[in-house]
Short mmCIF file of C-alpha atoms in Angstrom, two decimals:
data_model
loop_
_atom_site.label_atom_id
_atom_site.label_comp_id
_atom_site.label_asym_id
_atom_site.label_seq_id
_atom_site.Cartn_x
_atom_site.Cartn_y
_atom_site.Cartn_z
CA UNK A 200 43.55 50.14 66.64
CA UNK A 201 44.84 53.60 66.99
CA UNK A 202 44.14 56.51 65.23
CA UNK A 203 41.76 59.48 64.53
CA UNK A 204 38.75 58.71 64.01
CA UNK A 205 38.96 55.00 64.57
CA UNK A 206 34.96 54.38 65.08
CA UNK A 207 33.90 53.06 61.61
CA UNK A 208 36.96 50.64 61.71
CA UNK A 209 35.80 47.20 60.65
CA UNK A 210 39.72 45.84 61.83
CA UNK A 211 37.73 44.95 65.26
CA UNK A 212 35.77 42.57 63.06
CA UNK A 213 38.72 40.76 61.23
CA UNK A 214 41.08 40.22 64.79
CA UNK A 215 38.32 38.97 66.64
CA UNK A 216 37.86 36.61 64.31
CA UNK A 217 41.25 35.73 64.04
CA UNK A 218 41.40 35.19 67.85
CA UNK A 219 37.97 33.27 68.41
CA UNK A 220 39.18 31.18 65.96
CA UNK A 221 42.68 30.46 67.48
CA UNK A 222 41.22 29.82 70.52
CA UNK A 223 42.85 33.07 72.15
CA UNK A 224 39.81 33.51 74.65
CA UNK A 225 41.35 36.13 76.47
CA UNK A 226 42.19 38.61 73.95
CA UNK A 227 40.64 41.31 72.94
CA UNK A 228 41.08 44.22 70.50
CA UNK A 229 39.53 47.60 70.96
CA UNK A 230 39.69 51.11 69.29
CA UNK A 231 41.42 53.82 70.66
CA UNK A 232 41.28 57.55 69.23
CA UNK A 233 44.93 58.75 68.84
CA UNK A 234 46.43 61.07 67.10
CA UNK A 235 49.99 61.02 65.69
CA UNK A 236 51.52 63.41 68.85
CA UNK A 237 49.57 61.57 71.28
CA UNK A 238 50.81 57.71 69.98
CA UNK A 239 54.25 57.91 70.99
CA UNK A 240 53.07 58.45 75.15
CA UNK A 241 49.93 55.93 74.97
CA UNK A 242 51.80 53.16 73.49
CA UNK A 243 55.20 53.63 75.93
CA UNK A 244 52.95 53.69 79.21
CA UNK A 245 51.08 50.39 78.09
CA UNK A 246 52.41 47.37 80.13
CA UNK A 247 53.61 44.34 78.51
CA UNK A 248 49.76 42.72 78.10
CA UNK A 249 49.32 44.52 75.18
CA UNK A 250 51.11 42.47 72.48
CA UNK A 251 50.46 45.14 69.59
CA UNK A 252 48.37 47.71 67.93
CA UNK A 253 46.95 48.33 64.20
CA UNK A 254 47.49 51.81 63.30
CA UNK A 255 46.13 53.91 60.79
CA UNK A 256 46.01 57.95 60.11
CA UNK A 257 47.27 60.18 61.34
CA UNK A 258 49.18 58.32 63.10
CA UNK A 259 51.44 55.98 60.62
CA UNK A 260 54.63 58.02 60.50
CA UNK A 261 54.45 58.32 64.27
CA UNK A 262 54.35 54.61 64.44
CA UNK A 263 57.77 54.77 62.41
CA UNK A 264 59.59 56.58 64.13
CA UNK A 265 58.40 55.45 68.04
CA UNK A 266 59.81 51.71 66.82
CA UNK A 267 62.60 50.32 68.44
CA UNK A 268 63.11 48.10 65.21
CA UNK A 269 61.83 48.26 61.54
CA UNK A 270 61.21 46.31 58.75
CA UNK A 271 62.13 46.89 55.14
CA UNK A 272 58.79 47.36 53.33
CA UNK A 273 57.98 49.45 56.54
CA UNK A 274 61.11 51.15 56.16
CA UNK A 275 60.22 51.52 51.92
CA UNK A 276 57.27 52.82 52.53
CA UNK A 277 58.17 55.61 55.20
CA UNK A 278 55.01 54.76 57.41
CA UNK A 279 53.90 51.71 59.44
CA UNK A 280 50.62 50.26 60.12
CA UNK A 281 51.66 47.72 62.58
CA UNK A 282 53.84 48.03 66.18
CA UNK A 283 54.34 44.53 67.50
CA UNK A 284 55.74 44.12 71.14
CA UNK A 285 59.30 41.74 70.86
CA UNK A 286 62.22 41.09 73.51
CA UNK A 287 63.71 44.05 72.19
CA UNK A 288 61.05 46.93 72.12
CA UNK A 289 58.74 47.85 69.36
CA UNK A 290 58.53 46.57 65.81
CA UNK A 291 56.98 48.44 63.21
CA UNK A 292 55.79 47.05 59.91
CA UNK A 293 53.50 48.24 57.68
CA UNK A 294 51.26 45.00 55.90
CA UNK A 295 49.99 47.40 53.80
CA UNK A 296 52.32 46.37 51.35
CA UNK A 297 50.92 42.90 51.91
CA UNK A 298 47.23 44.30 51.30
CA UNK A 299 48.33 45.55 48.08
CA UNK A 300 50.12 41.96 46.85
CA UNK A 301 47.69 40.18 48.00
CA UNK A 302 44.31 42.17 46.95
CA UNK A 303 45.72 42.42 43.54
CA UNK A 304 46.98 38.42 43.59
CA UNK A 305 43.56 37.36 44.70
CA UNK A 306 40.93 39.19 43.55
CA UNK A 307 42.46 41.17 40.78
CA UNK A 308 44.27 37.91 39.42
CA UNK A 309 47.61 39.49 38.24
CA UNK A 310 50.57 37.17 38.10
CA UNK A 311 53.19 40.21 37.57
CA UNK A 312 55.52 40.15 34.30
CA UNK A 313 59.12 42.03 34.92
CA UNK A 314 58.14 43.67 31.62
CA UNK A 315 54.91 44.81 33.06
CA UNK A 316 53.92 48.85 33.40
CA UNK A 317 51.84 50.11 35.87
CA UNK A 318 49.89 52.85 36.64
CA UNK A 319 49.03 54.76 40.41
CA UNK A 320 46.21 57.23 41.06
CA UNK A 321 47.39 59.73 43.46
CA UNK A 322 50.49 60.44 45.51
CA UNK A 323 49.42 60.00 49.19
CA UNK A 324 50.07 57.69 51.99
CA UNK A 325 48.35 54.42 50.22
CA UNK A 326 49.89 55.30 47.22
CA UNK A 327 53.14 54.81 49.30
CA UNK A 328 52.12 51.44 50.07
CA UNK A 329 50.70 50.65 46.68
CA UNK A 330 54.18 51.29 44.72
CA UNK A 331 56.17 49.45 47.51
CA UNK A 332 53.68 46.63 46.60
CA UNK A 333 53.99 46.56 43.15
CA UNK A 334 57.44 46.94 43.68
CA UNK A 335 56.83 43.32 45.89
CA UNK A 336 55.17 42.06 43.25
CA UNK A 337 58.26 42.20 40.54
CA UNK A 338 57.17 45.63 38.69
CA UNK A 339 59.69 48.15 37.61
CA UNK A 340 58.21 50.66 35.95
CA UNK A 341 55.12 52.68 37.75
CA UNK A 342 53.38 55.68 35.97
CA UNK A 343 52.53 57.69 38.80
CA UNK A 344 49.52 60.04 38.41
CA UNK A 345 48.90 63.24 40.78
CA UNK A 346 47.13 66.45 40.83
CA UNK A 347 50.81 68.28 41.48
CA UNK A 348 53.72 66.80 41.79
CA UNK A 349 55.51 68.81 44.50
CA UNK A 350 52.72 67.18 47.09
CA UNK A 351 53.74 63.65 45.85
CA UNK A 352 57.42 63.36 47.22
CA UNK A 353 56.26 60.83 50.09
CA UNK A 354 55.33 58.59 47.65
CA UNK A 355 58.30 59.36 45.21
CA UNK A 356 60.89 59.14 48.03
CA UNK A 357 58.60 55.17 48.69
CA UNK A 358 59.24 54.47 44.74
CA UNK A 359 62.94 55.23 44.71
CA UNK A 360 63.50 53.47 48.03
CA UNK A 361 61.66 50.41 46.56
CA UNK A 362 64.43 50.94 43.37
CA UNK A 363 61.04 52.04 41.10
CA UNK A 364 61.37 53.37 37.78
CA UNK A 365 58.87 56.12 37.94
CA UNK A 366 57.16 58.67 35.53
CA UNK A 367 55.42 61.47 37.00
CA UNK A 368 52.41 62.55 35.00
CA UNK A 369 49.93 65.82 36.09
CA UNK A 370 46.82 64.80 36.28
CA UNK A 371 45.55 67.94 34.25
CA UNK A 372 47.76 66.92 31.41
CA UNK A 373 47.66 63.34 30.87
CA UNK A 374 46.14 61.27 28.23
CA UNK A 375 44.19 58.85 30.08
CA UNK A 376 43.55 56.80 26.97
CA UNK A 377 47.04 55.68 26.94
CA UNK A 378 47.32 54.42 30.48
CA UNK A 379 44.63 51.59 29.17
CA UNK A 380 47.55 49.31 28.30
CA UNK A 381 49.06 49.57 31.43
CA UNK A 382 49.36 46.05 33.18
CA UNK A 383 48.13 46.90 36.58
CA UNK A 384 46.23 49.87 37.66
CA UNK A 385 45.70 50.89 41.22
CA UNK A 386 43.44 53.67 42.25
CA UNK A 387 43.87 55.55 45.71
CA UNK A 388 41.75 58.85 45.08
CA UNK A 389 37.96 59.59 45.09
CA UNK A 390 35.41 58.30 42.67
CA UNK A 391 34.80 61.57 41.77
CA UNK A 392 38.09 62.63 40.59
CA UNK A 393 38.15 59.57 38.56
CA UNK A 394 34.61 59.62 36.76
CA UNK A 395 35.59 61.29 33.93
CA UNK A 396 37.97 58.95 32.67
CA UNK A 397 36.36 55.40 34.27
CA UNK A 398 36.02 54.18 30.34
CA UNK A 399 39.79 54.23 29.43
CA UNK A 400 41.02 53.45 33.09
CA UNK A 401 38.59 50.48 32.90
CA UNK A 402 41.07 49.13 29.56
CA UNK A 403 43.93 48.05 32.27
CA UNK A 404 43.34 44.54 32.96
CA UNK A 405 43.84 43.82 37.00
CA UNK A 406 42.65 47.09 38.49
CA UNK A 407 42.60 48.16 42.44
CA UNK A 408 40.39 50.59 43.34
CA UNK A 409 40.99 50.99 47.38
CA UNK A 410 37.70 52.54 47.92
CA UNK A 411 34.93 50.45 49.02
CA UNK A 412 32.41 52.97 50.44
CA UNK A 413 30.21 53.85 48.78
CA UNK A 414 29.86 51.20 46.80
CA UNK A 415 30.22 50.43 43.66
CA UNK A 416 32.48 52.84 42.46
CA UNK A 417 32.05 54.46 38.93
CA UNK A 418 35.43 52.91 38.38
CA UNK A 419 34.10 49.28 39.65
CA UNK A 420 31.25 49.56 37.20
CA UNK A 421 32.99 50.03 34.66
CA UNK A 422 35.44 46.99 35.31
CA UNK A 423 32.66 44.54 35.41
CA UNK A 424 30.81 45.94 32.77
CA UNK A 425 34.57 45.20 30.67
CA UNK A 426 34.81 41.93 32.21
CA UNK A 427 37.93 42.96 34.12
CA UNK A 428 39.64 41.57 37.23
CA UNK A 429 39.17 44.42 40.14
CA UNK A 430 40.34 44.16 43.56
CA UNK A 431 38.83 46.38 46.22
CA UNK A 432 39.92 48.18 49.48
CA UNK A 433 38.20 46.09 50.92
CA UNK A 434 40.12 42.78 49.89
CA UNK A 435 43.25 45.14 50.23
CA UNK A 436 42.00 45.40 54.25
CA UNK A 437 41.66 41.37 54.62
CA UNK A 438 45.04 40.90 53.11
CA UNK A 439 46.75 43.47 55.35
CA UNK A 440 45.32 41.92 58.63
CA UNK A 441 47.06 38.67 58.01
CA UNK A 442 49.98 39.90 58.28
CA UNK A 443 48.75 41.74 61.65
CA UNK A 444 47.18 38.67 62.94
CA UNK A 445 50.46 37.18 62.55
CA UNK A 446 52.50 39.56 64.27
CA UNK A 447 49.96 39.82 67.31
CA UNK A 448 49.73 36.02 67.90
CA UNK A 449 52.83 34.55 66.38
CA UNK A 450 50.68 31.92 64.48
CA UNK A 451 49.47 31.45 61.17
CA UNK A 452 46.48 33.96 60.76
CA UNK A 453 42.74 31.61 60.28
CA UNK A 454 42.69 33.41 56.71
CA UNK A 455 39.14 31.85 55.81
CA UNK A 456 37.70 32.59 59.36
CA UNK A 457 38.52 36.46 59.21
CA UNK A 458 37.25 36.19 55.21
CA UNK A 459 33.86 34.78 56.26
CA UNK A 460 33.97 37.46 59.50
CA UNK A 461 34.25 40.40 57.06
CA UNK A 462 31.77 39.04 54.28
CA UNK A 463 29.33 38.87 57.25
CA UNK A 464 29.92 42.58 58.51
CA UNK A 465 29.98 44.03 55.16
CA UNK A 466 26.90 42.36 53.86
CA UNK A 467 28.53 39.87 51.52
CA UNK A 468 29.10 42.99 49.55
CA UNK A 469 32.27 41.07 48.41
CA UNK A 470 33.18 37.83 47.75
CA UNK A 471 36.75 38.54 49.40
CA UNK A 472 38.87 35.80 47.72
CA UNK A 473 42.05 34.53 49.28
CA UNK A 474 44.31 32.46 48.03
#
């Protein structure tokens, strides 16, 4: 895992797992502090037994542009949380986008209608990976919701590349009443910013809210005391290490052993659902 701070990473937790349970005695995966201008020279004088890395900020548009080769939803999204040794150099992915799908699949038990609206809290780097994801998941139409819109264009320039149709709402002048009939919901900024409007955000019917410390979230509370379906950061960081798992060992990731590793670390604080 590289990037700054790494320390309260639970991805340690999840590849472990995956490897104890594929019987990879031998590997191992550790933390490293990084940041984004150091990532290009650690990762290019690693030798060849280190088959990948998780990355996370600052350094996921470093990632991008150190790969030798890219994938499109990596490529979508403008950042990648994955670089995966091949014959040919570095591949960079980001499963993000997978963490998104599948969180919201799983846990928030959408099965996506073309005709379907949804609606994104903030315009940073997981909102980047959250409209690429919806975009995955069949959605056209994504109202995106930010503070000021000149500070969202890394997630506009992710919606357009993803062929979004986007609205652009400020956050000071929108009427959060009328986003409650929005499909899908997914929330990438503080509980605090949202607490003032939990009771009509709560109305959407297959919410995300990516935070999952501290727990629960004003927002969460408010789901279950609706009745809704809510996925969590936390399901959204199972989902994405499948994908990881994958890339590192070239097998099917143990999807249930990494599920029951996380529950355990967290506390069963989760039920974590997979499909």
């Amino acid at each position: 895992m590289l990037g700054k701070p790494v320390a309260h990473s639970l991805s340690p937790v999840l590849h472990g797992a995956a490897f104890a349970a594929l019987g990879l005695t031998g590997w191992t995966y550790e933390r490293i502090e990084t940041s984004a201008e150091e990532l290009p020279g650690l990762v290019g004088r690693l030798g060849p037994e280190w088959a990948g890395f998780s990355v996370t900020m600052p350094g996921k548009r470093a990632a991008l542009d150190h790969a030798d080769e890219v994938t499109p939803r990596a490529a979508a999204v403008g950042a990648a949380n994955t670089l995966v040794r091949t014959e040919r150099g570095w591949l960079a992915d980001c499963t993000d986008v997978e963490g998104v799908t599948g969180a919201l699949r799983a846990a928030g038990g959408y099965e996506p209608s073309p005709a379907d609206t949804a609606v994104v809290l903030g315009g940073g780097g997981t909102a980047a990976a959250a409209v690429v994801g919806l975009a995955a998941l069949g959605v056209r139409q994504v109202r995106l919701v930010v503070r000021d819109p000149a500070r969202a264009g890394e997630t506009l320039d992710a919606a357009k590349r993803a062929a979004l149709d986007v609205d652009v709402l400020r956050w000071a002048e929108t009427d959060f009443a009328a986003l409650g009939s929005a499909a899908v919901l997914v929330n990438t900024v503080p509980p605090d910013a949202v607490a003032a409007h939990v009771a009509e955000l709560a109305a959407v019917e297959h919410v995300l809210d990516v935070i999952y410390h501290p727990w629960p979230t004003p927002l969460a509370e408010a789901v279950a005391a609706r009745g809704g379906r809510l996925a969590t950061g936390l399901d959204m960081l199972l989902h994405q290490a499948f994908g990881q798992a994958e890339h590192f060992t070239g097998r099917p990731a143990p999807r249930a052993a990494m599920r029951d590793a996380l529950r355990a670390a967290t506390g069963d604080l989760l039920p974590l659902p997979i499909d």
